[in-house]
mmCIF file of C-alpha atoms in Angstrom:
data_model
loop_
_atom_site.group_PDB
_atom_site.id
_atom_site.type_symbol
_atom_site.label_atom_id
_atom_site.label_comp_id
_atom_site.label_asym_id
_atom_site.label_seq_id
_atom_site.Cartn_x
_atom_site.Cartn_y
_atom_site.Cartn_z
ATOM 1 C CA GLY A 1 -12.606 6.526 -5.188
ATOM 2 C CA ALA A 2 -11.008 4.988 -8.237
ATOM 3 C CA VAL A 3 -11.712 1.361 -9.035
ATOM 4 C CA VAL A 4 -8.538 -0.553 -9.850
ATOM 5 C CA SER A 5 -8.217 -4.055 -11.235
ATOM 6 C CA GLN A 6 -5.225 -6.312 -11.689
ATOM 7 C CA HIS A 7 -4.786 -9.283 -13.941
ATOM 8 C CA PRO A 8 -3.973 -12.024 -13.338
ATOM 9 C CA SER A 9 -4.858 -12.398 -9.678
ATOM 10 C CA TRP A 10 -2.323 -15.168 -9.346
ATOM 11 C CA VAL A 11 0.252 -16.789 -11.582
ATOM 12 C CA ILE A 12 2.624 -19.718 -11.334
ATOM 13 C CA CYS A 13 5.525 -19.868 -13.739
ATOM 14 C CA LYS A 14 8.777 -21.673 -14.291
ATOM 15 C CA SER A 15 12.078 -20.089 -13.463
ATOM 16 C CA GLY A 16 13.456 -18.122 -16.408
ATOM 17 C CA THR A 17 10.151 -17.140 -17.933
ATOM 18 C CA SER A 18 8.706 -13.638 -18.063
ATOM 19 C CA VAL A 19 5.417 -12.664 -16.510
ATOM 20 C CA LYS A 20 3.281 -9.638 -17.331
ATOM 21 C CA ILE A 21 0.926 -8.139 -14.768
ATOM 22 C CA GLU A 22 -1.701 -5.613 -15.780
ATOM 23 C CA CYS A 23 -3.079 -2.802 -13.661
ATOM 24 C CA ARG A 24 -6.190 -1.061 -14.925
ATOM 25 C CA SER A 25 -7.910 2.036 -13.678
ATOM 26 C CA LEU A 26 -11.528 1.308 -14.527
ATOM 27 C CA ASP A 27 -13.172 4.652 -13.908
ATOM 28 C CA PHE A 28 -10.382 7.201 -13.790
ATOM 29 C CA GLN A 29 -7.712 8.354 -16.176
ATOM 30 C CA ALA A 30 -4.515 7.995 -14.231
ATOM 31 C CA THR A 31 -1.341 9.755 -15.257
ATOM 32 C CA THR A 32 0.424 8.238 -12.271
ATOM 33 C CA MET A 33 0.331 4.692 -10.990
ATOM 34 C CA PHE A 34 2.564 3.004 -8.459
ATOM 35 C CA TRP A 35 3.852 -0.557 -8.240
ATOM 36 C CA TYR A 36 4.553 -2.205 -4.887
ATOM 37 C CA ARG A 37 5.858 -5.562 -3.796
ATOM 38 C CA GLN A 38 4.887 -7.285 -0.584
ATOM 39 C CA PHE A 39 6.593 -10.351 0.841
ATOM 40 C CA PRO A 40 4.643 -12.611 3.229
ATOM 41 C CA LYS A 41 3.799 -10.935 6.521
ATOM 42 C CA GLN A 42 5.760 -7.862 5.548
ATOM 43 C CA SER A 43 4.962 -4.355 4.501
ATOM 44 C CA LEU A 44 4.553 -2.910 1.033
ATOM 45 C CA MET A 45 7.705 -1.690 -0.620
ATOM 46 C CA LEU A 46 7.424 0.820 -3.431
ATOM 47 C CA MET A 47 9.129 -0.452 -6.562
ATOM 48 C CA ALA A 48 8.452 2.263 -9.085
ATOM 49 C CA THR A 49 6.295 5.148 -10.168
ATOM 50 C CA SER A 50 4.617 4.608 -13.506
ATOM 51 C CA ASN A 51 4.054 7.757 -15.528
ATOM 52 C CA GLU A 52 1.787 7.773 -18.563
ATOM 53 C CA GLY A 53 3.715 8.461 -21.734
ATOM 54 C CA SER A 54 7.133 8.544 -20.120
ATOM 55 C CA LYS A 55 9.654 6.263 -18.476
ATOM 56 C CA ALA A 56 8.952 4.846 -15.059
ATOM 57 C CA THR A 57 10.883 6.072 -12.051
ATOM 58 C CA TYR A 58 12.395 3.217 -10.084
ATOM 59 C CA GLU A 59 13.211 3.151 -6.402
ATOM 60 C CA GLN A 60 16.742 2.545 -5.277
ATOM 61 C CA GLY A 61 17.656 -1.101 -5.473
ATOM 62 C CA VAL A 62 14.968 -2.051 -7.997
ATOM 63 C CA GLU A 63 16.389 -3.264 -11.300
ATOM 64 C CA LYS A 64 14.670 -1.499 -14.157
ATOM 65 C CA ASP A 65 15.744 -4.162 -16.640
ATOM 66 C CA LYS A 66 14.294 -6.840 -14.416
ATOM 67 C CA PHE A 67 10.977 -5.151 -13.771
ATOM 68 C CA LEU A 68 9.792 -3.517 -16.973
ATOM 69 C CA ILE A 69 6.998 -1.001 -16.612
ATOM 70 C CA ASN A 70 4.896 0.315 -19.464
ATOM 71 C CA HIS A 71 2.218 2.958 -18.941
ATOM 72 C CA ALA A 72 1.025 3.369 -22.484
ATOM 73 C CA SER A 73 -2.442 4.685 -21.744
ATOM 74 C CA LEU A 74 -4.224 6.572 -19.006
ATOM 75 C CA THR A 75 -5.985 3.443 -17.841
ATOM 76 C CA LEU A 76 -3.348 0.737 -18.111
ATOM 77 C CA SER A 77 0.073 0.118 -16.640
ATOM 78 C CA THR A 78 1.898 -3.176 -17.003
ATOM 79 C CA LEU A 79 4.700 -4.685 -14.957
ATOM 80 C CA THR A 80 6.743 -7.406 -16.615
ATOM 81 C CA VAL A 81 8.968 -9.536 -14.432
ATOM 82 C CA THR A 82 11.650 -10.696 -16.843
ATOM 83 C CA SER A 83 13.492 -13.978 -16.411
ATOM 84 C CA ALA A 84 11.685 -14.626 -13.166
ATOM 85 C CA HIS A 85 13.402 -16.563 -10.400
ATOM 86 C CA PRO A 86 12.051 -18.029 -7.160
ATOM 87 C CA GLU A 87 13.198 -14.977 -5.201
ATOM 88 C CA ASP A 88 10.824 -12.874 -7.328
ATOM 89 C CA SER A 89 7.888 -14.760 -5.841
ATOM 90 C CA SER A 90 5.839 -12.140 -4.091
ATOM 91 C CA PHE A 91 2.564 -10.241 -3.986
ATOM 92 C CA TYR A 92 2.599 -7.372 -6.482
ATOM 93 C CA ILE A 93 0.148 -4.533 -5.945
ATOM 94 C CA CYS A 94 -0.497 -1.468 -8.051
ATOM 95 C CA SER A 95 -2.179 1.757 -7.069
ATOM 96 C CA VAL A 96 -3.697 4.675 -8.876
ATOM 97 C CA PHE A 97 -3.040 8.217 -7.755
ATOM 98 C CA GLN A 98 -6.162 10.266 -8.214
ATOM 99 C CA GLY A 99 -4.603 13.630 -7.507
ATOM 100 C CA GLN A 100 -6.315 14.070 -4.154
ATOM 101 C CA GLU A 101 -3.548 12.745 -1.895
ATOM 102 C CA THR A 102 -5.070 9.278 -1.815
ATOM 103 C CA GLN A 103 -3.950 6.191 -3.679
ATOM 104 C CA TYR A 104 -6.438 3.495 -4.626
ATOM 105 C CA PHE A 105 -5.055 0.003 -4.706
ATOM 106 C CA GLY A 106 -5.684 -2.962 -6.920
ATOM 107 C CA PRO A 107 -6.434 -6.387 -5.445
ATOM 108 C CA GLY A 108 -2.896 -7.602 -6.057
ATOM 109 C CA THR A 109 -1.252 -10.367 -8.074
ATOM 110 C CA ARG A 110 0.384 -13.278 -6.362
ATOM 111 C CA LEU A 111 3.397 -14.589 -8.294
ATOM 112 C CA LEU A 112 4.967 -17.942 -7.581
ATOM 113 C CA VAL A 113 8.087 -18.848 -9.502
ATOM 114 C CA LEU A 114 9.028 -22.510 -9.391
ATOM 115 C CA SER B 1 13.857 6.024 2.790
ATOM 116 C CA GLN B 2 11.935 6.326 5.979
ATOM 117 C CA GLN B 3 9.738 3.505 7.037
ATOM 118 C CA GLY B 4 7.062 3.722 9.666
ATOM 119 C CA GLU B 5 6.949 1.398 12.560
ATOM 120 C CA GLU B 6 3.679 0.149 13.910
ATOM 121 C CA ASP B 7 3.121 -1.296 17.268
ATOM 122 C CA PRO B 8 1.977 -3.646 18.349
ATOM 123 C CA GLN B 9 2.894 -6.060 15.563
ATOM 124 C CA ALA B 10 -0.098 -8.162 16.521
ATOM 125 C CA LEU B 11 -3.150 -7.451 18.625
ATOM 126 C CA SER B 12 -5.877 -9.857 19.672
ATOM 127 C CA ILE B 13 -9.056 -8.553 21.308
ATOM 128 C CA GLN B 14 -12.640 -9.561 21.939
ATOM 129 C CA GLU B 15 -15.529 -8.251 19.885
ATOM 130 C CA GLY B 16 -16.831 -5.002 21.337
ATOM 131 C CA GLU B 17 -13.485 -3.909 22.736
ATOM 132 C CA ASN B 18 -11.493 -0.994 21.381
ATOM 133 C CA ALA B 19 -8.292 -1.517 19.403
ATOM 134 C CA THR B 20 -5.457 0.977 19.391
ATOM 135 C CA MET B 21 -2.551 0.828 16.984
ATOM 136 C CA ASN B 22 0.392 3.170 16.897
ATOM 137 C CA CYS B 23 2.690 4.312 14.126
ATOM 138 C CA SER B 24 5.960 6.188 14.238
ATOM 139 C CA TYR B 25 7.880 7.700 11.352
ATOM 140 C CA LYS B 26 11.171 9.413 10.834
ATOM 141 C CA THR B 27 10.990 12.425 8.543
ATOM 142 C CA SER B 28 8.718 15.374 7.792
ATOM 143 C CA ILE B 29 5.422 14.521 6.170
ATOM 144 C CA ASN B 30 2.598 16.075 4.188
ATOM 145 C CA ASN B 31 0.098 13.576 5.465
ATOM 146 C CA LEU B 32 -0.279 10.205 7.114
ATOM 147 C CA GLN B 33 -2.761 7.613 5.967
ATOM 148 C CA TRP B 34 -4.092 4.394 7.408
ATOM 149 C CA TYR B 35 -4.920 1.414 5.250
ATOM 150 C CA ARG B 36 -6.464 -1.945 5.922
ATOM 151 C CA GLN B 37 -5.548 -5.203 4.224
ATOM 152 C CA ASN B 38 -7.444 -8.431 4.512
ATOM 153 C CA SER B 39 -5.303 -11.517 4.135
ATOM 154 C CA GLY B 40 -3.953 -11.852 0.608
ATOM 155 C CA ARG B 41 -5.949 -8.929 -0.699
ATOM 156 C CA GLY B 42 -5.378 -5.348 -1.776
ATOM 157 C CA LEU B 43 -5.378 -2.333 0.467
ATOM 158 C CA VAL B 44 -8.378 -0.264 1.423
ATOM 159 C CA HIS B 45 -7.883 3.377 2.317
ATOM 160 C CA LEU B 46 -9.352 4.170 5.735
ATOM 161 C CA ILE B 47 -8.468 7.699 6.666
ATOM 162 C CA LEU B 48 -5.996 10.484 5.908
ATOM 163 C CA ILE B 49 -4.737 13.091 8.329
ATOM 164 C CA ARG B 50 -2.729 16.075 7.167
ATOM 165 C CA SER B 51 0.340 17.373 8.926
ATOM 166 C CA ASN B 52 -1.523 20.417 10.240
ATOM 167 C CA GLU B 53 -4.295 18.308 11.758
ATOM 168 C CA ARG B 54 -4.184 16.677 15.162
ATOM 169 C CA GLU B 55 -7.244 14.448 15.197
ATOM 170 C CA LYS B 56 -9.739 13.061 12.750
ATOM 171 C CA HIS B 57 -12.791 10.843 12.995
ATOM 172 C CA SER B 58 -14.530 8.599 10.526
ATOM 173 C CA GLY B 59 -17.275 6.345 11.815
ATOM 174 C CA ARG B 60 -15.715 4.043 14.399
ATOM 175 C CA LEU B 61 -12.214 5.224 13.512
ATOM 176 C CA ARG B 62 -10.283 7.898 15.318
ATOM 177 C CA VAL B 63 -6.836 8.964 14.193
ATOM 178 C CA THR B 64 -4.442 11.246 16.011
ATOM 179 C CA LEU B 65 -1.230 12.791 14.749
ATOM 180 C CA ASP B 66 1.590 14.245 16.819
ATOM 181 C CA THR B 67 4.140 15.729 14.454
ATOM 182 C CA SER B 68 6.447 16.724 17.301
ATOM 183 C CA LYS B 69 6.760 13.067 18.265
ATOM 184 C CA LYS B 70 6.419 11.858 14.681
ATOM 185 C CA SER B 71 3.709 9.455 15.699
ATOM 186 C CA SER B 72 0.105 8.597 14.980
ATOM 187 C CA SER B 73 -2.489 6.337 16.484
ATOM 188 C CA LEU B 74 -5.515 4.587 15.046
ATOM 189 C CA LEU B 75 -8.365 3.729 17.386
ATOM 190 C CA ILE B 76 -11.121 1.384 16.302
ATOM 191 C CA THR B 77 -14.017 1.499 18.715
ATOM 192 C CA ALA B 78 -16.543 -1.252 19.357
ATOM 193 C CA SER B 79 -14.582 -3.718 17.271
ATOM 194 C CA ARG B 80 -16.254 -6.413 15.205
ATOM 195 C CA ALA B 81 -15.011 -9.758 13.972
ATOM 196 C CA ALA B 82 -15.078 -8.263 10.468
ATOM 197 C CA ASP B 83 -12.403 -5.763 11.549
ATOM 198 C CA THR B 84 -9.893 -8.616 11.599
ATOM 199 C CA ALA B 85 -7.174 -7.561 9.156
ATOM 200 C CA SER B 86 -3.722 -6.018 8.923
ATOM 201 C CA TYR B 87 -3.548 -2.281 9.382
ATOM 202 C CA PHE B 88 -0.780 -0.163 7.873
ATOM 203 C CA CYS B 89 0.145 3.437 8.276
ATOM 204 C CA ALA B 90 1.696 5.190 5.299
ATOM 205 C CA THR B 91 3.324 8.569 5.102
ATOM 206 C CA GLU B 92 3.653 10.954 2.202
ATOM 207 C CA GLY B 93 6.911 12.762 2.759
ATOM 208 C CA SER B 94 7.209 16.487 2.352
ATOM 209 C CA GLY B 95 9.718 18.173 0.100
ATOM 210 C CA GLY B 96 8.925 16.836 -3.326
ATOM 211 C CA SER B 97 8.030 13.245 -2.632
ATOM 212 C CA ASN B 98 5.849 13.121 -5.750
ATOM 213 C CA TYR B 99 3.015 11.626 -3.703
ATOM 214 C CA LYS B 100 4.974 8.471 -2.940
ATOM 215 C CA LEU B 101 3.920 6.586 0.160
ATOM 216 C CA THR B 102 6.172 4.862 2.652
ATOM 217 C CA PHE B 103 4.428 2.095 4.525
ATOM 218 C CA GLY B 104 4.937 0.886 8.051
ATOM 219 C CA LYS B 105 5.304 -2.753 8.955
ATOM 220 C CA GLY B 106 1.683 -3.168 9.937
ATOM 221 C CA THR B 107 -0.346 -4.424 12.859
ATOM 222 C CA LEU B 108 -2.245 -7.679 12.551
ATOM 223 C CA LEU B 109 -5.534 -7.230 14.384
ATOM 224 C CA THR B 110 -7.593 -10.245 15.344
ATOM 225 C CA VAL B 111 -11.051 -9.639 16.747
ATOM 226 C CA ASN B 112 -12.461 -12.725 18.380
ATOM 227 C CA PRO B 113 -16.225 -13.201 18.308
#
């Protein structure tokens, strides 16, 4: 399966700052990536579908101006949490869709907003 | 959107015993997948079962799917301490879901040595 990395693995920032999280597909050119958010001891919630070369598709209730997604190449998608607040603290996970029904997940990025 | 429900929410067993986790969902699906997540880590794909399949095996894993009851079960046989993790089912909905997955709430499995 695809090998997916995320950077950084964890980040602490002050309230009001913006944070960029990278998701890289290391061995597969991915036209589609997904971004999820997971709160402690809860399930993964899909935030958006990242499409290479086009605008991301956001799930209902996810603010597109708050969570900016850029999928500028077939191996990189970025999620920027703009003007982060403590309630944005969460575990953010990306996945790569390899076109064979299965998604391959990155190791996740833990964000703590103080 | 639909969300699967796993039960039990937590399961604690002794090494060598079998662990069974169940998942229910609400709408029609193309497939159902099981993932494993170690604490604070990413997800690892375990097994996928399509809507026209009823049972699938992979090593010590056995998955069943009952589309009439909209439910699935994951059986881990001869459990090991290293199987300790959270297990999630995820469904890919039918009817143009664009391969999006909807995850259940997960079962936290603890295997005691």
